[in-house]
CSV table of C-alpha atoms and ligand atoms in Angstrom, one decimal:
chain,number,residue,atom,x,y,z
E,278,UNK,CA,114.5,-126.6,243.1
E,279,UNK,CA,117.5,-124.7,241.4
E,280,UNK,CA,115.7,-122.5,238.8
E,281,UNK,CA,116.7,-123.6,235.1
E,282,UNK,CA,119.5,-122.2,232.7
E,283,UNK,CA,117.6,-119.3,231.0
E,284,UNK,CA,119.6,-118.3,227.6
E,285,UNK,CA,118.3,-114.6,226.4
E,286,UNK,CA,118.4,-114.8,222.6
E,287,UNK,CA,118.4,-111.5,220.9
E,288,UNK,CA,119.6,-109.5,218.0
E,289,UNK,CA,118.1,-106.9,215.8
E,290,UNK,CA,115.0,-106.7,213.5
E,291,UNK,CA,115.9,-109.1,210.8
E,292,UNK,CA,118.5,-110.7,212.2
E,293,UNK,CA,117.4,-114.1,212.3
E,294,UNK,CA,115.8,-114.2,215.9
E,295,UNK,CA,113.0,-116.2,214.7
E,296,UNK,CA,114.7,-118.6,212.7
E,297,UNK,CA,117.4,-119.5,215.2
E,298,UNK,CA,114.6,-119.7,218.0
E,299,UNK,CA,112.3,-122.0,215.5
E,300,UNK,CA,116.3,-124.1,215.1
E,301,UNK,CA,116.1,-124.5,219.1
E,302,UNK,CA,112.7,-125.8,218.9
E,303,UNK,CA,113.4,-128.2,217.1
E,304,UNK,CA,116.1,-129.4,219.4
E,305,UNK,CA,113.4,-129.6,222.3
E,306,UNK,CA,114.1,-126.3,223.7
E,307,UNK,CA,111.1,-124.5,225.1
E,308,UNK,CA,111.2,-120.4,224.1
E,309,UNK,CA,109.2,-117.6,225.5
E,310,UNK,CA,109.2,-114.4,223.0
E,311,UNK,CA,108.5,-111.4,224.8
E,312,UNK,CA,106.9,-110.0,221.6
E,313,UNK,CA,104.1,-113.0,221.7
E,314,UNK,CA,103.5,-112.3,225.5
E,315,UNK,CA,103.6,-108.9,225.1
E,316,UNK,CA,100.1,-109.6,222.7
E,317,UNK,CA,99.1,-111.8,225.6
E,318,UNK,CA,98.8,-109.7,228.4
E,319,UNK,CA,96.2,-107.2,226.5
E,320,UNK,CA,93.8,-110.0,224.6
E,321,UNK,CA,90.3,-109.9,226.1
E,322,UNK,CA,89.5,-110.6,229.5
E,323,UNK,CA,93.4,-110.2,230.9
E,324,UNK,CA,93.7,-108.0,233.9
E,325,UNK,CA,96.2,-105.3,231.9
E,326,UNK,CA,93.3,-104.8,228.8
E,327,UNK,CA,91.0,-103.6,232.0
E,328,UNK,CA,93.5,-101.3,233.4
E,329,UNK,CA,94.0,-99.7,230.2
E,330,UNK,CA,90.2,-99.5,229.8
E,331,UNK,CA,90.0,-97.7,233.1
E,332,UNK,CA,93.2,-95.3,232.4
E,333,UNK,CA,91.8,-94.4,229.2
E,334,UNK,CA,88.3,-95.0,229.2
E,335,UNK,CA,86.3,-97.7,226.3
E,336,UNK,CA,87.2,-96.2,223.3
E,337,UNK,CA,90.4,-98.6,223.2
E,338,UNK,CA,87.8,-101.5,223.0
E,339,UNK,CA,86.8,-102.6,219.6
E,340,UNK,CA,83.0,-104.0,219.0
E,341,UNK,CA,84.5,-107.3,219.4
E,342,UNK,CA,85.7,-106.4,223.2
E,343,UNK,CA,89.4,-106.7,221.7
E,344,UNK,CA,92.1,-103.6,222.0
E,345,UNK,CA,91.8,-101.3,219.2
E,346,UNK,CA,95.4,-101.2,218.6
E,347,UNK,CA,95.3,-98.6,215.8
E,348,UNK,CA,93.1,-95.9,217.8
E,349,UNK,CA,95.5,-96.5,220.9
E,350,UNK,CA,98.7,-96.0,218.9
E,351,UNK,CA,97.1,-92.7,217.2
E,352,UNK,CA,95.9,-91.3,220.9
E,353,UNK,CA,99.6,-92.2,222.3
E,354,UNK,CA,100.8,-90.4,219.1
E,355,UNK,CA,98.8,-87.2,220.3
E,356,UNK,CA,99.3,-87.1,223.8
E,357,UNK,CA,103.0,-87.2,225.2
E,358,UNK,CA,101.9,-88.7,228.5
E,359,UNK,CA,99.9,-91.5,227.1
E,360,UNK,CA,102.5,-94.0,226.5
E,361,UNK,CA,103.9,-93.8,229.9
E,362,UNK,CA,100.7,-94.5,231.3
E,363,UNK,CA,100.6,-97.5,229.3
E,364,UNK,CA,103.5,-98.8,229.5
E,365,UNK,CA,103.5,-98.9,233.4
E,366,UNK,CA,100.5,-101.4,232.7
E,367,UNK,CA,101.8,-103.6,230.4
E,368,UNK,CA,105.5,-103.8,231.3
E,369,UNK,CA,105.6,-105.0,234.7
E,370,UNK,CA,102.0,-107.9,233.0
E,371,UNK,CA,104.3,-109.0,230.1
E,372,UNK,CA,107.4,-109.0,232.8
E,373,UNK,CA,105.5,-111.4,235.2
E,374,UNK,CA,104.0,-113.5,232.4
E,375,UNK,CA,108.0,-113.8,231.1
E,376,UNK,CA,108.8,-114.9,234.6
E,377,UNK,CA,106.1,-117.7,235.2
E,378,UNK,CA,106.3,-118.8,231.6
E,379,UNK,CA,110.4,-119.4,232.2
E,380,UNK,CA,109.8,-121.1,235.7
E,381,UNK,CA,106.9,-123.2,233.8
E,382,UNK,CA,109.5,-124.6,231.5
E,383,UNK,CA,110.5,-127.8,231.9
E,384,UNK,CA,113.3,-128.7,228.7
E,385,UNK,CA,116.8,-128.8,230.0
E,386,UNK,CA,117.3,-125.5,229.5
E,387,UNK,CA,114.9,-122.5,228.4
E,388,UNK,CA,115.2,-119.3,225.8
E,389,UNK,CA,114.1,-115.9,226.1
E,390,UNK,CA,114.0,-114.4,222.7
E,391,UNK,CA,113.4,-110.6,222.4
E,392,UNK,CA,114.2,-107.6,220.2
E,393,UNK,CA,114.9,-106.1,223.1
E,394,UNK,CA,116.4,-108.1,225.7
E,395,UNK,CA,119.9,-105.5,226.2
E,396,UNK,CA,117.6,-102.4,226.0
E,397,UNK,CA,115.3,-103.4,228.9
E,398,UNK,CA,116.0,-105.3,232.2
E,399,UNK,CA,114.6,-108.6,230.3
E,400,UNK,CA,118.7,-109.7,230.4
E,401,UNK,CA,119.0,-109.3,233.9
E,402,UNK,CA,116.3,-112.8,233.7
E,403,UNK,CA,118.9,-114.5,231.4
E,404,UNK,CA,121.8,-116.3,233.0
E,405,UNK,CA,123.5,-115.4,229.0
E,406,UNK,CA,122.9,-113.7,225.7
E,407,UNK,CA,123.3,-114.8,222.3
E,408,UNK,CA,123.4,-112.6,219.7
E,409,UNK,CA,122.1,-113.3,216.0
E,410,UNK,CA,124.2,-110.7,214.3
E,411,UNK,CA,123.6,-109.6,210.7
E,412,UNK,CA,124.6,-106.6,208.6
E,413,UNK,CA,122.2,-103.6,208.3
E,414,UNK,CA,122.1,-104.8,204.6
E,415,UNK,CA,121.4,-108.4,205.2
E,416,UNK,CA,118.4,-107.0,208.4
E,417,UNK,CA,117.0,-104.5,205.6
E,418,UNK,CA,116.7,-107.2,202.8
E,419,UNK,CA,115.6,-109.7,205.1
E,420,UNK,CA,113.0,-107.9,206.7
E,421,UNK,CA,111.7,-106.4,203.9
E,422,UNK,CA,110.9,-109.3,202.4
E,423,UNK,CA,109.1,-111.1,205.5
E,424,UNK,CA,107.2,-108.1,206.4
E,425,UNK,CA,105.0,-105.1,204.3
E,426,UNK,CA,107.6,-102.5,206.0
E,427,UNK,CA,109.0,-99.7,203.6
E,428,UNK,CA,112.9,-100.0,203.7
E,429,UNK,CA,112.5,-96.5,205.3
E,430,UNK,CA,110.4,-97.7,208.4
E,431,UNK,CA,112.9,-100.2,208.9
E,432,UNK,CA,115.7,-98.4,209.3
E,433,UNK,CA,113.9,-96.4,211.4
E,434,UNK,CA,113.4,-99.4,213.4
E,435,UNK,CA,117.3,-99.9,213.5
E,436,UNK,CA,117.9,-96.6,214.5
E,437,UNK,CA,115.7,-96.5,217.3
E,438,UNK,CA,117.6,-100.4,218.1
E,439,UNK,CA,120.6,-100.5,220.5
E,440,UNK,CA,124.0,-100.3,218.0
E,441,UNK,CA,124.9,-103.8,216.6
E,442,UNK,CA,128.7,-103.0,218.1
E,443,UNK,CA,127.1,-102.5,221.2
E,444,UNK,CA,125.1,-105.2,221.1
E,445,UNK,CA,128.4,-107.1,220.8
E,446,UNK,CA,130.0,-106.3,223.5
E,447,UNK,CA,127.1,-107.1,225.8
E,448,UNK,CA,126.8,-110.6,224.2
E,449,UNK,CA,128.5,-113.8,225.6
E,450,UNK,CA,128.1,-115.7,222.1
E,451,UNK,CA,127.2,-114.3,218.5
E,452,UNK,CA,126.3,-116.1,215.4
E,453,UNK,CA,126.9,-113.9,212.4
E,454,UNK,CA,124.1,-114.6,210.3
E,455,UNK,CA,125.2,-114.5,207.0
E,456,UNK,CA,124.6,-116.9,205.0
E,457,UNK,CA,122.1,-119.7,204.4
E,458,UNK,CA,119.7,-121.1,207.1
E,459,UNK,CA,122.0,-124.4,206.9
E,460,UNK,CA,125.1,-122.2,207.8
E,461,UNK,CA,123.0,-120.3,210.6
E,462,UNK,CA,121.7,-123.8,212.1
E,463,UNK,CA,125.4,-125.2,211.7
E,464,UNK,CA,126.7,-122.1,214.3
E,465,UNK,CA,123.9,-123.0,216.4
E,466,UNK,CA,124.6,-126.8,217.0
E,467,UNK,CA,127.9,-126.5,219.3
E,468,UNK,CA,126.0,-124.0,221.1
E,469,UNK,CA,123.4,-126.0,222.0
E,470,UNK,CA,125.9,-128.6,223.3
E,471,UNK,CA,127.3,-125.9,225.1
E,472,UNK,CA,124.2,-124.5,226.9
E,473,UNK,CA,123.0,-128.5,227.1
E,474,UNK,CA,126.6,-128.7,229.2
E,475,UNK,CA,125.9,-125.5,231.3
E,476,UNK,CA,122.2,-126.5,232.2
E,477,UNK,CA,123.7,-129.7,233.1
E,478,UNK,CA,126.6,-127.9,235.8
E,479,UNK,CA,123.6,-125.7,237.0
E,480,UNK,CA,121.3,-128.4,237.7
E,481,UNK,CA,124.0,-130.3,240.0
E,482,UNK,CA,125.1,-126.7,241.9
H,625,LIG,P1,113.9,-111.6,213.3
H,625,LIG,O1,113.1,-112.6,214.1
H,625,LIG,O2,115.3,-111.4,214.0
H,625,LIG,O3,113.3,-110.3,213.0
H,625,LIG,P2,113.7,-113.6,211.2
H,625,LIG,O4,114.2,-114.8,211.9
H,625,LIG,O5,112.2,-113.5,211.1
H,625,LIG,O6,114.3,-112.3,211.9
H,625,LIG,O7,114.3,-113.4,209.8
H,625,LIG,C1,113.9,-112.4,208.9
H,625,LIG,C2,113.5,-113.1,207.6
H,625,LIG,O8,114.7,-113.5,207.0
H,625,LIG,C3,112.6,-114.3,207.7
H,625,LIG,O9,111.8,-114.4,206.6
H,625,LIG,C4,113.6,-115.5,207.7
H,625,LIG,O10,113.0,-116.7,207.2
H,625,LIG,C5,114.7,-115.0,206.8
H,625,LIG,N1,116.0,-115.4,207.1
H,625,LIG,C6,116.6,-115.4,208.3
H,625,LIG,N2,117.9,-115.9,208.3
H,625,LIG,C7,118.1,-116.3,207.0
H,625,LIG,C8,119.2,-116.9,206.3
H,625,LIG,N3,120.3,-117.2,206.9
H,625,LIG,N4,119.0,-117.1,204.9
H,625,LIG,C9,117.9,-116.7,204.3
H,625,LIG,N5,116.8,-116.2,204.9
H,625,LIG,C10,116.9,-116.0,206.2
């Protein structure tokens, strides 16, 4: 069976990822985001929470069996190697979960939506990006508001992001996010037609 059209869906932290992937939802399109899957792949009893209890021994285990997130992130903190080692266990768990969880999909076409979809190889999974674009203002205000972040942390965030104008040119579409959720679903609607129209060619090739 020809695999199905996979649209990565991406944009920085406050963009609007979220609420444009919710938008899709709605329209019956399934979406896998990395950042759940990513929590997957280390809750209790998943082959990736035992590898990092054997690279780094029980202490990253709560009482409750769960990964002691904040103890992990302080160790990695201290030790230059530690993140390395964990991120050869969880990148290639969440990268096979992404995989099976596209191929599981079964609306006419499937999203991947991830912070960062250009800065890994999670495009090269995508058959074409959209961007949700917004202004460093508007992703500051925005995220500041949805999350208990200082304003400092977040630009921190956006800093350590790929550059919006770079972003830009790697995307096939962009929706500048910009105004009110109606305007942002309004962009979104001849798009979906679009990629409804593209799964459709694919499924015929
Ligand atoms: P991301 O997933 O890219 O980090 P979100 O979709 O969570 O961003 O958007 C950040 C916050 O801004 C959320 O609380 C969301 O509801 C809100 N938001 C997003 N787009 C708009 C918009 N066009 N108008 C008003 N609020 C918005």
């Amino acid at each position: 069976m020809q695999a199905p059209f996979i649209l990565g869906l991406t944009g920085g932290i406050g963009s609007g990822k979220s609420a444009a992937s919710h938008w899709f939802e709605t329209q019956g399109i399934q979406v896998v985001d990395a950042d759940i899957v990513a929590r997957e792949v280390v809750e209790p009893d998943q082959p990736a929470l035992h590898a990092i209890q054997a690279a780094f021994g029980d202490w990253v285990l709560d009482k409750t069996g769960a990964l002691n997130r904040k103890a992990l992130r302080e160790h990695i903190f201290q030790h230059a190697n530690a993140r390395k080692v964990l991120e050869g266990i969880t990148h290639p768990a969440i990268r096979q979960s992404i995989i099976q969880q596209l191929q599981d999909a079964t609306s006419p076409y499937v999203i991947l939506v991830s912070p960062l979809l250009l800065e890994t190889n999670q495009h090269e999974l995508t058959d074409r990006v959209l961007l949700i674009d917004a202004s460093e203002d508007l992703q500051i205000e925005r995220a500041s508001q949805r999350d208990r972040q200082s304003i400092q942390q977040i630009r921190q965030i956006i800093q350590a992001q790929m550059p919006r104008k770079q972003k830009q040119q790697l995307a096939h579409d962009i929706v500048l996010n910009d105004g009110h959720l109606s305007h942002l679903y309004a962009h979104l609607e001849p798009l979906h037609q679009k990629y409804l129209s593209i799964a459709e060619q694919k499924k015929s090739l």
